[in-house]
CSV table of C-alpha atoms and ligand atoms in Angstrom, one decimal:
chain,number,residue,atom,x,y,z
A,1,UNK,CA,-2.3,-32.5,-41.3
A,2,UNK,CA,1.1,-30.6,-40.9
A,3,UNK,CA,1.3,-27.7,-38.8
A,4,UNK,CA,3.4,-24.9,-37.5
A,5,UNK,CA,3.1,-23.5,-34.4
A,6,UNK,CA,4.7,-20.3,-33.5
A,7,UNK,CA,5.9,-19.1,-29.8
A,8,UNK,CA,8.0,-20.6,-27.4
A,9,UNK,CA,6.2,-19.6,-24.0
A,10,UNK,CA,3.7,-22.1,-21.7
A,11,UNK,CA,0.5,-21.5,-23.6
A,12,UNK,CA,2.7,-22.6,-27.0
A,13,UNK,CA,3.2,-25.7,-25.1
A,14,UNK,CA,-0.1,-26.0,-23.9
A,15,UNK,CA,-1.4,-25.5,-27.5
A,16,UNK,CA,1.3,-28.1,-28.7
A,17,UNK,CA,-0.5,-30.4,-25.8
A,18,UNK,CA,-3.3,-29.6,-27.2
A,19,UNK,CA,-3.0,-30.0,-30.7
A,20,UNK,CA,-1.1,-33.4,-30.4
A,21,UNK,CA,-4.0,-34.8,-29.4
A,22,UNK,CA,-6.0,-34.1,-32.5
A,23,UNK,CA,-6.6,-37.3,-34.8
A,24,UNK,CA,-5.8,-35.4,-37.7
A,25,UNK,CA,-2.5,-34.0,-36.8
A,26,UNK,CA,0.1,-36.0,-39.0
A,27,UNK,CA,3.0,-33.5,-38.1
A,28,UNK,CA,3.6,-30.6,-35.7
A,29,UNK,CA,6.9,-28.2,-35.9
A,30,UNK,CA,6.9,-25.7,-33.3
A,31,UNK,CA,9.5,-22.4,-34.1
A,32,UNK,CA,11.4,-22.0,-31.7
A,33,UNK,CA,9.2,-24.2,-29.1
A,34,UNK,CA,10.7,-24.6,-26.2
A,35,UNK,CA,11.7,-28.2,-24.6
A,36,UNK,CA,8.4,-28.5,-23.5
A,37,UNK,CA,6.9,-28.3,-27.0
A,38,UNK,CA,9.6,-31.2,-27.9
A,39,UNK,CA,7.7,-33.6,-26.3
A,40,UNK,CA,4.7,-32.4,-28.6
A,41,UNK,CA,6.5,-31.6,-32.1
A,42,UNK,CA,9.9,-31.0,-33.5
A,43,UNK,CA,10.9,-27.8,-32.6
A,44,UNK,CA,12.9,-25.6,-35.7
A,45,UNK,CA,15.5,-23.0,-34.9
A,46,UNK,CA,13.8,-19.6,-36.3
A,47,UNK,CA,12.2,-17.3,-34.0
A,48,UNK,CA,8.9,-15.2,-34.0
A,49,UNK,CA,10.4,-12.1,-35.5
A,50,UNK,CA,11.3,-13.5,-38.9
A,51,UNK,CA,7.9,-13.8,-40.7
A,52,UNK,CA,10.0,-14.6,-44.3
A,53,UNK,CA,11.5,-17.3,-43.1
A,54,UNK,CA,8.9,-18.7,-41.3
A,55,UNK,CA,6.7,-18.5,-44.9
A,56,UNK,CA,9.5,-19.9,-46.5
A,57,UNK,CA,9.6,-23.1,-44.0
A,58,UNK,CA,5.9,-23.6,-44.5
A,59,UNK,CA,6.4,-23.6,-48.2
A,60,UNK,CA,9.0,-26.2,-48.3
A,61,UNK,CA,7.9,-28.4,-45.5
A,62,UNK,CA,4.5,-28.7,-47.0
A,63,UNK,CA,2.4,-27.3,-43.7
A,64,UNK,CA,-1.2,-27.4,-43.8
A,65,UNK,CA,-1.8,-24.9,-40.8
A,66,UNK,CA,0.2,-22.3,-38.9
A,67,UNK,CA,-0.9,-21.2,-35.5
A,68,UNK,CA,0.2,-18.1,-34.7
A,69,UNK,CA,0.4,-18.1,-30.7
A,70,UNK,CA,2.0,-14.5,-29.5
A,71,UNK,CA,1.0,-11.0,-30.5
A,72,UNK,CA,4.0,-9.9,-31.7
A,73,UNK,CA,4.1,-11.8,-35.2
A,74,UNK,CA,0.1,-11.0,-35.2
A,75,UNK,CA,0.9,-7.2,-34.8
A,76,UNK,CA,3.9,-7.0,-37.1
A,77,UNK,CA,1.5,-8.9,-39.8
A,78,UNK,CA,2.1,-12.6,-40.4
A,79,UNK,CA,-1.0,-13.5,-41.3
A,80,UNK,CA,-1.6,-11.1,-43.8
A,81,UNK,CA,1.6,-12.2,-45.3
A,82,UNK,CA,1.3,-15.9,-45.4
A,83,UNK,CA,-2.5,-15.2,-46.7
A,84,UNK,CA,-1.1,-13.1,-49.8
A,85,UNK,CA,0.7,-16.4,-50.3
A,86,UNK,CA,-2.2,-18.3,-49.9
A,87,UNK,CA,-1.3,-20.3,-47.2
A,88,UNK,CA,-3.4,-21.3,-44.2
A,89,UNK,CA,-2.7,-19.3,-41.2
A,90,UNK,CA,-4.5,-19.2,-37.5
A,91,UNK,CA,-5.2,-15.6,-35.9
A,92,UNK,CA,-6.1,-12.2,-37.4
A,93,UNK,CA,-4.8,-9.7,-39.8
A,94,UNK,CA,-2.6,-6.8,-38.6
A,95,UNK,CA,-5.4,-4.8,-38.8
A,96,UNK,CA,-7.8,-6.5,-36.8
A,97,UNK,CA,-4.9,-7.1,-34.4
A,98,UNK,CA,-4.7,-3.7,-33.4
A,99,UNK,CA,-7.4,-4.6,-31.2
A,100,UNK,CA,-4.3,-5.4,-28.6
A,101,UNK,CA,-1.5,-3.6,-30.3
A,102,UNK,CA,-3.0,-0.1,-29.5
A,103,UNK,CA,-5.2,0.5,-26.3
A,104,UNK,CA,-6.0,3.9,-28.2
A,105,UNK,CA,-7.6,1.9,-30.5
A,106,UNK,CA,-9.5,-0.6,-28.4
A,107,UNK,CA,-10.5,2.3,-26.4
A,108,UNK,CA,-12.5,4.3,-29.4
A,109,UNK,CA,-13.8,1.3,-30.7
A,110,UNK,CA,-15.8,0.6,-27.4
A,111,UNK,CA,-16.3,3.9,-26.9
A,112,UNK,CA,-18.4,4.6,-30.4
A,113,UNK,CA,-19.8,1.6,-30.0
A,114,UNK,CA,-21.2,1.4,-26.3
A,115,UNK,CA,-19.2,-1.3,-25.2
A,116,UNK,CA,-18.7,-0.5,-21.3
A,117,UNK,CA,-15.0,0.1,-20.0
A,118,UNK,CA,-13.3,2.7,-17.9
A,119,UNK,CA,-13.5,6.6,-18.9
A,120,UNK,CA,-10.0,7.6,-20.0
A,121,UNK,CA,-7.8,10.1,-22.2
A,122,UNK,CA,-4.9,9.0,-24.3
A,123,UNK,CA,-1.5,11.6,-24.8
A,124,UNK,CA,1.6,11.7,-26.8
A,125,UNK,CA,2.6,14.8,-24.9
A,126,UNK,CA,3.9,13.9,-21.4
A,127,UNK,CA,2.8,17.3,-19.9
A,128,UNK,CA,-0.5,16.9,-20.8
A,129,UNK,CA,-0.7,13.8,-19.4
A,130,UNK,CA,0.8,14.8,-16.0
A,131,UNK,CA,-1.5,17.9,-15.8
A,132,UNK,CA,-4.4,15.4,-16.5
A,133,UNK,CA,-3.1,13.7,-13.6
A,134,UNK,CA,-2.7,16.4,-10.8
A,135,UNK,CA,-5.8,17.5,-11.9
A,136,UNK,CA,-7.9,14.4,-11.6
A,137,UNK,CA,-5.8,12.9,-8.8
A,138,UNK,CA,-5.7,8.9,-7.6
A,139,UNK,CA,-6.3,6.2,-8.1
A,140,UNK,CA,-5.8,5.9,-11.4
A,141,UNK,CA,-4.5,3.5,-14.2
A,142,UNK,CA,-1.6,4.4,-16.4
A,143,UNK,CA,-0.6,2.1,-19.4
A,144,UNK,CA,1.5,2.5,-22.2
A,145,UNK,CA,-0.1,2.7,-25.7
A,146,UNK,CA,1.4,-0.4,-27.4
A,147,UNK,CA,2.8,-4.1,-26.9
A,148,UNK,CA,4.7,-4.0,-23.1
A,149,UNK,CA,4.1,-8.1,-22.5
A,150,UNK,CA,2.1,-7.1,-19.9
A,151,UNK,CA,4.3,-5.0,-18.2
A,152,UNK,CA,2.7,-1.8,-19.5
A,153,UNK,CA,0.3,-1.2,-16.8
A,154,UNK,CA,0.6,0.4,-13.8
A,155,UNK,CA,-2.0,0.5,-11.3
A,156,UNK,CA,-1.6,4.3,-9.5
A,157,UNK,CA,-3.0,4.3,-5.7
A,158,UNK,CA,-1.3,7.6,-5.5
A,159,UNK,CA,-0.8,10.6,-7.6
A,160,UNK,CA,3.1,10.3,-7.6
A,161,UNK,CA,2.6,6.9,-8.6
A,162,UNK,CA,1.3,7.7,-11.6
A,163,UNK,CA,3.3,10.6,-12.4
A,164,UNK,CA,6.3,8.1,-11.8
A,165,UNK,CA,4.6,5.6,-14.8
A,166,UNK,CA,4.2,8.5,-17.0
A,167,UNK,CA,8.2,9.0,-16.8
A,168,UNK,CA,8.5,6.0,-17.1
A,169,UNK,CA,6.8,5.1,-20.6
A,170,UNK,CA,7.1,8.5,-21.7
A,171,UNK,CA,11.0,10.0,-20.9
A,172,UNK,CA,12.7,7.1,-19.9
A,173,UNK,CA,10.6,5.1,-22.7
A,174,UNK,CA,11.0,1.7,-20.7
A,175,UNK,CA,9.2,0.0,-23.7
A,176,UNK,CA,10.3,2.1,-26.6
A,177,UNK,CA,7.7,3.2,-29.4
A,178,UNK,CA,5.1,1.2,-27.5
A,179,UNK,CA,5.0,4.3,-24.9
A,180,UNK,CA,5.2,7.1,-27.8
A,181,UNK,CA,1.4,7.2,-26.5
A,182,UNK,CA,-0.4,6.7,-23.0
A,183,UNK,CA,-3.9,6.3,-21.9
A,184,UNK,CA,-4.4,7.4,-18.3
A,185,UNK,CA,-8.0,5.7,-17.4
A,186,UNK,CA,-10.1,5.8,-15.0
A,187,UNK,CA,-9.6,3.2,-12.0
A,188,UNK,CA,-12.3,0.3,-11.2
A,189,UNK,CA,-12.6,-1.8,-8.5
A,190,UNK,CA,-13.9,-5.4,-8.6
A,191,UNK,CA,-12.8,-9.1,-9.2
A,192,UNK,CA,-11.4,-9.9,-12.9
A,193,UNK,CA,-11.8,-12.5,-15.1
A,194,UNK,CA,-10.9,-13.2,-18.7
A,195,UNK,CA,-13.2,-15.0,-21.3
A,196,UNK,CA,-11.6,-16.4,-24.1
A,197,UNK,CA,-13.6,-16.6,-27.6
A,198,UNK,CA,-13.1,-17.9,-30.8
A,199,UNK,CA,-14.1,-15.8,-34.0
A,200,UNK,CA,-14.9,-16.4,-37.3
A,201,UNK,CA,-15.6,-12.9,-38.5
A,202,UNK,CA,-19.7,-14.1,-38.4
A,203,UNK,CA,-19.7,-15.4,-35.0
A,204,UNK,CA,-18.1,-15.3,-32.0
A,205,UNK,CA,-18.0,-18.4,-29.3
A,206,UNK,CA,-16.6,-17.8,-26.0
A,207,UNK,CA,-14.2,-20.7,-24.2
A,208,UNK,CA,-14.9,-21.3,-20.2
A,209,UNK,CA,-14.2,-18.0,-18.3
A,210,UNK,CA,-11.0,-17.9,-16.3
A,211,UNK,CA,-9.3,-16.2,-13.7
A,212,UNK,CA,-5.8,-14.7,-14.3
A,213,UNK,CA,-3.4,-13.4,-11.3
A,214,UNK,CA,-1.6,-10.6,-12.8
A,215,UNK,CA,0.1,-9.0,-9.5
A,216,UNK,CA,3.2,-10.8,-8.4
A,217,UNK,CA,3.0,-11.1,-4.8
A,218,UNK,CA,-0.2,-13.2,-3.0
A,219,UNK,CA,-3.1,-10.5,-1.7
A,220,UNK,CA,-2.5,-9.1,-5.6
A,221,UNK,CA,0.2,-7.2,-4.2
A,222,UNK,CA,3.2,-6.0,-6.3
A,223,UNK,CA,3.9,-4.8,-9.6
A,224,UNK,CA,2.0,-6.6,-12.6
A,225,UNK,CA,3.7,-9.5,-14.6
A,226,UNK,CA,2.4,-11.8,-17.5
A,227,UNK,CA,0.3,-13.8,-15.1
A,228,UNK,CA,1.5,-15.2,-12.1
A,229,UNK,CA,-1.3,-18.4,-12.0
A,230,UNK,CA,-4.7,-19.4,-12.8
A,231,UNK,CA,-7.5,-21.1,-12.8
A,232,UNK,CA,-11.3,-21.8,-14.8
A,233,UNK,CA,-13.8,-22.3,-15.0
A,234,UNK,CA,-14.0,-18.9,-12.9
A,235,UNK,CA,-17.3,-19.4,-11.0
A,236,UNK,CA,-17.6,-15.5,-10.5
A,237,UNK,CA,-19.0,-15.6,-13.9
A,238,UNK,CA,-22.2,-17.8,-13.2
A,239,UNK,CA,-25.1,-17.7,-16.0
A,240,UNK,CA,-26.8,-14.7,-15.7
A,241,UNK,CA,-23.5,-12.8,-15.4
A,242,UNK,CA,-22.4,-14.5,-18.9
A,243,UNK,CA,-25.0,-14.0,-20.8
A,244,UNK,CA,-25.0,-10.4,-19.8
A,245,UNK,CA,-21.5,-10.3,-20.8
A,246,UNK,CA,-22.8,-12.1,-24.4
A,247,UNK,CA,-25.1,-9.2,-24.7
A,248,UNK,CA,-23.1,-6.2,-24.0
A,249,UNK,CA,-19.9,-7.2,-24.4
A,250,UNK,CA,-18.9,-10.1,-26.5
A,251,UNK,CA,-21.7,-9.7,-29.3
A,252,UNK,CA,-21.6,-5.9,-29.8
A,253,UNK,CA,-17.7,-6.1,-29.8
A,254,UNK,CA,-18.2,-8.6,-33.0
A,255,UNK,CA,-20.7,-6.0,-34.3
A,256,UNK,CA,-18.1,-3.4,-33.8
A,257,UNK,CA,-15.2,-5.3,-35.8
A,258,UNK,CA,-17.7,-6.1,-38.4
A,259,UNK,CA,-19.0,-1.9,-38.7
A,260,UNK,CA,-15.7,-1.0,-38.9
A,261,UNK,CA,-14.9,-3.5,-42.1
A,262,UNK,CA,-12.3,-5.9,-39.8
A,263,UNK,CA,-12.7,-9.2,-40.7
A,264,UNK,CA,-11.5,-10.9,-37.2
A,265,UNK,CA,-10.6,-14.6,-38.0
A,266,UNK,CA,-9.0,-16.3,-34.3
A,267,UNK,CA,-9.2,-15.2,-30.8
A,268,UNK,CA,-10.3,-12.7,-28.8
A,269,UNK,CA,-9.4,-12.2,-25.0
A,270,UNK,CA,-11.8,-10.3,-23.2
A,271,UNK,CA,-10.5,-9.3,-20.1
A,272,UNK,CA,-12.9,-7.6,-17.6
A,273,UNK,CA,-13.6,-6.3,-14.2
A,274,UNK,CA,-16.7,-7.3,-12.6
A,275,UNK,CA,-18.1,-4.9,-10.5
A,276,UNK,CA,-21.6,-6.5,-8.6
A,277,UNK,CA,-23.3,-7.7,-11.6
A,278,UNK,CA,-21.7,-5.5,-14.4
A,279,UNK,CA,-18.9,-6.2,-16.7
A,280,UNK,CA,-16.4,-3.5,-18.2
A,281,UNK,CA,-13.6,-4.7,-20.4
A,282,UNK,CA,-10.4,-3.9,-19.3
A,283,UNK,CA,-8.4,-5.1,-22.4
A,284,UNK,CA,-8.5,-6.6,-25.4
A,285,UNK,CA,-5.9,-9.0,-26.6
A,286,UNK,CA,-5.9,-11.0,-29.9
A,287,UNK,CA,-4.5,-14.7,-29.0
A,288,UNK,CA,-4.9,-16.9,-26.0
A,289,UNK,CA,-4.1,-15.7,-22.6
A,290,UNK,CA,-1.3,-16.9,-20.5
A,291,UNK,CA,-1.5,-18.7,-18.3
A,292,UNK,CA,-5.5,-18.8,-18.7
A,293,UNK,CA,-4.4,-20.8,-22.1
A,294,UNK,CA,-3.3,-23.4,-19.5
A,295,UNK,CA,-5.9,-23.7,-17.7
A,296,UNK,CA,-8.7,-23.4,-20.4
A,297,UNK,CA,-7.2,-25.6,-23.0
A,298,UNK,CA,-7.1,-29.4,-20.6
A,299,UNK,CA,-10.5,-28.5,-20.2
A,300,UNK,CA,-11.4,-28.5,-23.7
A,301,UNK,CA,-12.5,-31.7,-25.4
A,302,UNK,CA,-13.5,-30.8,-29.0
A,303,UNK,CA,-10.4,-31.5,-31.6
A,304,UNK,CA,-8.8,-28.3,-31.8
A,305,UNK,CA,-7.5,-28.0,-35.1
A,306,UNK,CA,-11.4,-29.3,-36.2
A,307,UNK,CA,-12.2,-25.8,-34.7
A,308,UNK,CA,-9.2,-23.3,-36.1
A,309,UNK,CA,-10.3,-24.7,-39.4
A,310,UNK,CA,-14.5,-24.2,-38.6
A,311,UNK,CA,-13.0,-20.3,-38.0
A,312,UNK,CA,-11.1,-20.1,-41.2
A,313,UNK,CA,-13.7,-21.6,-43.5
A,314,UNK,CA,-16.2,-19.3,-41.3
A,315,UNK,CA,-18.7,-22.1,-40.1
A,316,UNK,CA,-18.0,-21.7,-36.8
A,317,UNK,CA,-21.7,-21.4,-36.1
A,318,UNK,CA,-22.1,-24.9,-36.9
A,319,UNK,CA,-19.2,-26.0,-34.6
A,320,UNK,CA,-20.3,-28.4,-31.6
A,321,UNK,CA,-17.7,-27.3,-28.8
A,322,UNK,CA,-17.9,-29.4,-26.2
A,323,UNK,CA,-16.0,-28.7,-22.4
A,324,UNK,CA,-15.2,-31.1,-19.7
A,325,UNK,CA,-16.8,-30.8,-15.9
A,326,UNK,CA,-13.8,-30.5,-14.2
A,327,UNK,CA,-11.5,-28.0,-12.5
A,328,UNK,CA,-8.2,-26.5,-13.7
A,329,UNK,CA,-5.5,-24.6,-11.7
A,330,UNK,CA,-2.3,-23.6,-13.1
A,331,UNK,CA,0.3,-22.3,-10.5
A,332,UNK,CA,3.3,-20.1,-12.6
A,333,UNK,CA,7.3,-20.6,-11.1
A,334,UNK,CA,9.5,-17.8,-12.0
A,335,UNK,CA,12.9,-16.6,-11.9
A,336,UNK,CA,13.9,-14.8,-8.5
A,337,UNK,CA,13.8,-11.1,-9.5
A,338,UNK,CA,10.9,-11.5,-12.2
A,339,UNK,CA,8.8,-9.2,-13.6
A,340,UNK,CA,12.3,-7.2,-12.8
A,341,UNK,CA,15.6,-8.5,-13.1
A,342,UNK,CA,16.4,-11.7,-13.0
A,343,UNK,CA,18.9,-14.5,-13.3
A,344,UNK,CA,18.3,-17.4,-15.8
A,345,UNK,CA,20.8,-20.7,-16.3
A,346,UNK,CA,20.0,-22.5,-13.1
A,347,UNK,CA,19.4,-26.5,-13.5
A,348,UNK,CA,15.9,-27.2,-12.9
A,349,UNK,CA,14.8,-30.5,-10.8
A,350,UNK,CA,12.1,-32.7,-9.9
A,351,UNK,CA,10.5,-32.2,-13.4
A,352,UNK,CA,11.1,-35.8,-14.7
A,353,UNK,CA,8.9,-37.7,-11.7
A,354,UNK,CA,5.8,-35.4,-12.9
A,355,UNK,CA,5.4,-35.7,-16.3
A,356,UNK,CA,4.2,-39.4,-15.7
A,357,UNK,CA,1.6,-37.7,-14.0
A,358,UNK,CA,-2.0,-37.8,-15.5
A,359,UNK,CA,-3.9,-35.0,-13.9
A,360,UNK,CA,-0.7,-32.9,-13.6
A,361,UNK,CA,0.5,-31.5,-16.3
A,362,UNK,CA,3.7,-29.2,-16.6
A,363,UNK,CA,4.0,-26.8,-19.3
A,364,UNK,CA,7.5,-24.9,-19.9
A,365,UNK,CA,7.8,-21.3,-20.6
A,366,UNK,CA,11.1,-19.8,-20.2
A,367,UNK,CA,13.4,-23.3,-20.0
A,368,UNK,CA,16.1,-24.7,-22.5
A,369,UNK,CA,17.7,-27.7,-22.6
A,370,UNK,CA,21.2,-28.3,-22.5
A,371,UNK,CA,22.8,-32.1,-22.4
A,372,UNK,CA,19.6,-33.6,-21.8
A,373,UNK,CA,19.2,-31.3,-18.8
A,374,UNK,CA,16.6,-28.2,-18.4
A,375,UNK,CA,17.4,-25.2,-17.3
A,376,UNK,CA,15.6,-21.5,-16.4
A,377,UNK,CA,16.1,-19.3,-19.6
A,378,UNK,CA,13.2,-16.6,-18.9
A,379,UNK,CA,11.4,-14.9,-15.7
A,380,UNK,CA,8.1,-17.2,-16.1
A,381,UNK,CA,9.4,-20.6,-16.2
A,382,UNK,CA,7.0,-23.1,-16.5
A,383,UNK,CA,3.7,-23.8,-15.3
A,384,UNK,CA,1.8,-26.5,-13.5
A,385,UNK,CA,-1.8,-27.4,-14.5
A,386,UNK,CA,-3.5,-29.6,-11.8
A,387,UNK,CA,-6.9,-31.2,-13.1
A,388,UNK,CA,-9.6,-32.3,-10.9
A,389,UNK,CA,-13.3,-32.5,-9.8
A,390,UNK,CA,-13.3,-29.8,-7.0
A,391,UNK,CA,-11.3,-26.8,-6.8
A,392,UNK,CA,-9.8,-27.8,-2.8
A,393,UNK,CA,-8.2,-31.0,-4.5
A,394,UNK,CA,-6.9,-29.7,-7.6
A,395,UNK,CA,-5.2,-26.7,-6.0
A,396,UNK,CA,-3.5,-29.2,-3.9
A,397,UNK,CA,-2.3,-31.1,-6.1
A,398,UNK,CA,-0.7,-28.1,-8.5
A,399,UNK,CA,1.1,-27.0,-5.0
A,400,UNK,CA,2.1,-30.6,-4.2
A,401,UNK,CA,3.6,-30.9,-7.7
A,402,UNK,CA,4.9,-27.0,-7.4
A,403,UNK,CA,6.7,-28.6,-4.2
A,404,UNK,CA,8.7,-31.4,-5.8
A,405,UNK,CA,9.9,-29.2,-8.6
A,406,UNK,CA,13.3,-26.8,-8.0
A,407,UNK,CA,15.9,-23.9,-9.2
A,408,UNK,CA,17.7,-21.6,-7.7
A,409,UNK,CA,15.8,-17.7,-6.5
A,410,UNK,CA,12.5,-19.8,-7.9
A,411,UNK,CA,9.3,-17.9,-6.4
A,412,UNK,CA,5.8,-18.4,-6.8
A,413,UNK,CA,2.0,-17.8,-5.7
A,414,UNK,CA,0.6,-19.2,-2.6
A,415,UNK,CA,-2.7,-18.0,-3.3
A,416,UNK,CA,-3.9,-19.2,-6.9
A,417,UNK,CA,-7.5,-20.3,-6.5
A,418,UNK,CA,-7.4,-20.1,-3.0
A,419,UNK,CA,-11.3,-18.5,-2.7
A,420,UNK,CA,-12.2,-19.1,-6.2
A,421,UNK,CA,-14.6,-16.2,-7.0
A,422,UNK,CA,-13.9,-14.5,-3.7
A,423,UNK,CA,-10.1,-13.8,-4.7
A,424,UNK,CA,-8.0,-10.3,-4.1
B,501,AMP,P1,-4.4,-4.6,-19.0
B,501,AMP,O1,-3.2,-5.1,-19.6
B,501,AMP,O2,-5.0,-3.4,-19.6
B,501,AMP,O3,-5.5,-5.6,-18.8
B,501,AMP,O4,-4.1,-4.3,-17.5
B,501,AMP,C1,-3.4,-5.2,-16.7
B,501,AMP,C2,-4.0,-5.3,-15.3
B,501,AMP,O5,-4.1,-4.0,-14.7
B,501,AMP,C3,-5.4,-5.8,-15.4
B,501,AMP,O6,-5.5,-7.1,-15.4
B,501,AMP,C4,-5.9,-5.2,-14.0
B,501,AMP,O7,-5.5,-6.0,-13.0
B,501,AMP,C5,-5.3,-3.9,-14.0
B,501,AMP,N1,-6.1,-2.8,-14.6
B,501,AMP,C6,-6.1,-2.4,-15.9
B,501,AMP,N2,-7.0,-1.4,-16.1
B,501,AMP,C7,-7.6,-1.2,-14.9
B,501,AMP,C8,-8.6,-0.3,-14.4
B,501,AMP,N3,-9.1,0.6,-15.3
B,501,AMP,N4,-8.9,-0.3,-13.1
B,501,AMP,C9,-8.3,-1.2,-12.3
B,501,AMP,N5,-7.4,-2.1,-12.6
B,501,AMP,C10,-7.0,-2.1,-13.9
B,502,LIG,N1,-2.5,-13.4,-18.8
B,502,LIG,C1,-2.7,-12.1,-19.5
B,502,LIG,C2,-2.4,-12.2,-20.9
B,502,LIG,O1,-2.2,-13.2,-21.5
B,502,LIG,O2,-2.4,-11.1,-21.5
């Protein structure tokens, strides 16, 4: 089988990882890839935001399968586009990815159908919003309507905080159109995790649960970023605590999509807060998580592509997926400065000794290549994946390997998986 994979961050190389392993993969292009993904496919020189061209490459180069790995493409409608052309594409339909590209929308859906989250109001009028604000008081969470890469929250401990966010989205518009709308919500303590599940559009099968870090500092301190590390299976989310999350979560949230006449084929991130023994979902998002993508995909042992193709011919149900015993823990390096500003174009070292490596595994984000050599091209850089059988020893070994690797301003997470379940 020839396919395309689209993205050039570390859970496109860890689906690129991933999907070279299948027996039935003859072929894989990556566009753009990144030199991780090299190692994995040939990467092809045309980027996420040019859906023709990327329909007109899978024409002519014959491919079998696209994988669509970011939302961006899934929000601005590739798959709806390559379907009208009848050719096989991974994820869902613009309109089923609104699940993640509005928060407004996410937000009703659970609302009229009883799926528990956090109380909230949405606004297009700053005033309003601030006047909701004083009124209610802290803590509270502010987050910008649209696609912000993760950026768009901001967790308010104080009332000037979150009158400072509104600005933010709403008059300086820090992420454009995306913050043309808000939802202010209501704040929930707890410990998070994120459960990955593949959908058919009949069924719904969730991956191994997973822990994100989303804060940028160790202690969850700092602003939020993409996902500063991670690790799964998360052992917060034992069996009585998933299969409550099956039954008022990830079932009626199926039930929802299918009410509403949204055929989701592809993934669905659940991310939640666990409060006690209750769930609420704190997002929704339409593709694999990073870096939970690079923890949750080593641990997988079923042929991947057999199960993007059990979603697009809908027999899921019948789809044996199988998961390994061990431990994963990914630890994220990025650029000095990152989620603000940062520097990029610094050589990167000690990558070449690790990549021999069997239970470490090092997936590239934001890298290029240049002369043979790699250097930082983005805030999240790359990420290191240690495998083993107890958390202790695999945590060790990511920091080990997190040692030997350099760049200039490079800054990490000390604390990724430190207390698995307990963490802050
Ligand atoms: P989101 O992109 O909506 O998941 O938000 C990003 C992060 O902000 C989450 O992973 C949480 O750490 C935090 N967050 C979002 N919503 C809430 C909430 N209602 N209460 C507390 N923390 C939240
Ligand atoms: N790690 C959070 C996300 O992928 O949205």
């Amino acid at each position: 089988m020839r396919v395309l994979l689209i993205g050039r961050g570390g859970r496109e190389n860890a689906l690129a990882w991933k999907l070279s392993q299948s027996s039935r993969l003859e072929k894989l292009f990556v566009a753009p890839g990144n030199p991780g993904t090299a190692e994995f496919g040939e990467n092809i020189s045309l980027i996420e935001s040019e859906p023709q061209a990327l329909l007109d490459f899978a024409r002519q180069r014959e491919i079998d399968l696209t994988v669509v790995g970011p939302e961006a493409p899934l929000a601005a409608g590739i798959v709806d586009l390559f379907q009208e052309q009848n050719l096989k594409i991974f994820g869902p339909q613009q309109r089923a990815a609104r699940l993640e590209s509005s928060k407004t929308f996410a937000k009703q859906l659970m609302q009229k159908y009883d799926i528990p989250t956090a109380g909230y109001q949405s606004f297009t009028d700053p005033e309003k919003a601030l006047d909701y604000i004083k009124d209610r008081g802290a803590p509270l969470v502010v987050k910008a309507d649209g696609l912000a890469a993760g950026k768009g929250v901001t967790v308010a401990e104080t009332t000037a905080e979150a009158v400072a966010a509104v600005e933010k989205i709403m008059i300086e518009e820090k992420f454009g159109r995306a913050g043309e709308k808000i939802v202010v919500e209501e704040y929930l303590s707890g410990q998070e995790a994120t459960i990955l599940a593949f959908c058919d559009g009949r069924s719904i099968k969730p991956m191994l649960p997973s822990r994100d870090h989303k804060p940028v500092y160790d202690g969850g301190k700092g602003p939020n970023t993409g996902g500063m590390g991670a690790y799964a299976p998360a052992p917060l989310v034992g069996e009585d605590l998933q299969q409550k999350i099956e039954n008022t979560i990830i079932s009626p949230t199926l039930k929802a999509l299918q009410a509403e006449g949204i055929d989701f084929k592809g993934i669905i991130y659940f991310g939640l807060m666990i409060t006690g023994d209750q769930a609420k979902v704190l997002e929704y998002n339409v593709r694999f998580g990073d870096p939970e993508a690079q923890v949750v995909l080593p641990l997988l042992e079923t042929d991947l592509i057999d199960i993007f193709e059990a979603v697009l011919e809908e027999k899921l149900s019948g789809e044996e997926i199988s998961w390994s015993s061990n431990k994963a823990v990914c630890v994220i390096m990025a650029s000095g400065g990152y989620p603000g500003e940062y520097k990029t174009g610094y050589p990167i070292t000690g990558l070449e000794k690790l990549t021999q490596q069997q239970d470490t595994i090092i997936f590239q984000a934001g890298t290029e290549e240049r002369e043979g050599e790699i250097f930082t091209a983005g805030g999240r850089v790359l990420g290191v994946t240690a495998l083993g059988d107890r958390f202790q020893e695999t945590r060790d070994r990511a920091y080990s390997a997190v040692a030997g690797i350099n760049f200039q301003g490079s800054h990490h997470r000390t604390d990724i998986a430190e207390r698995p379940g307990k963490d802050i």
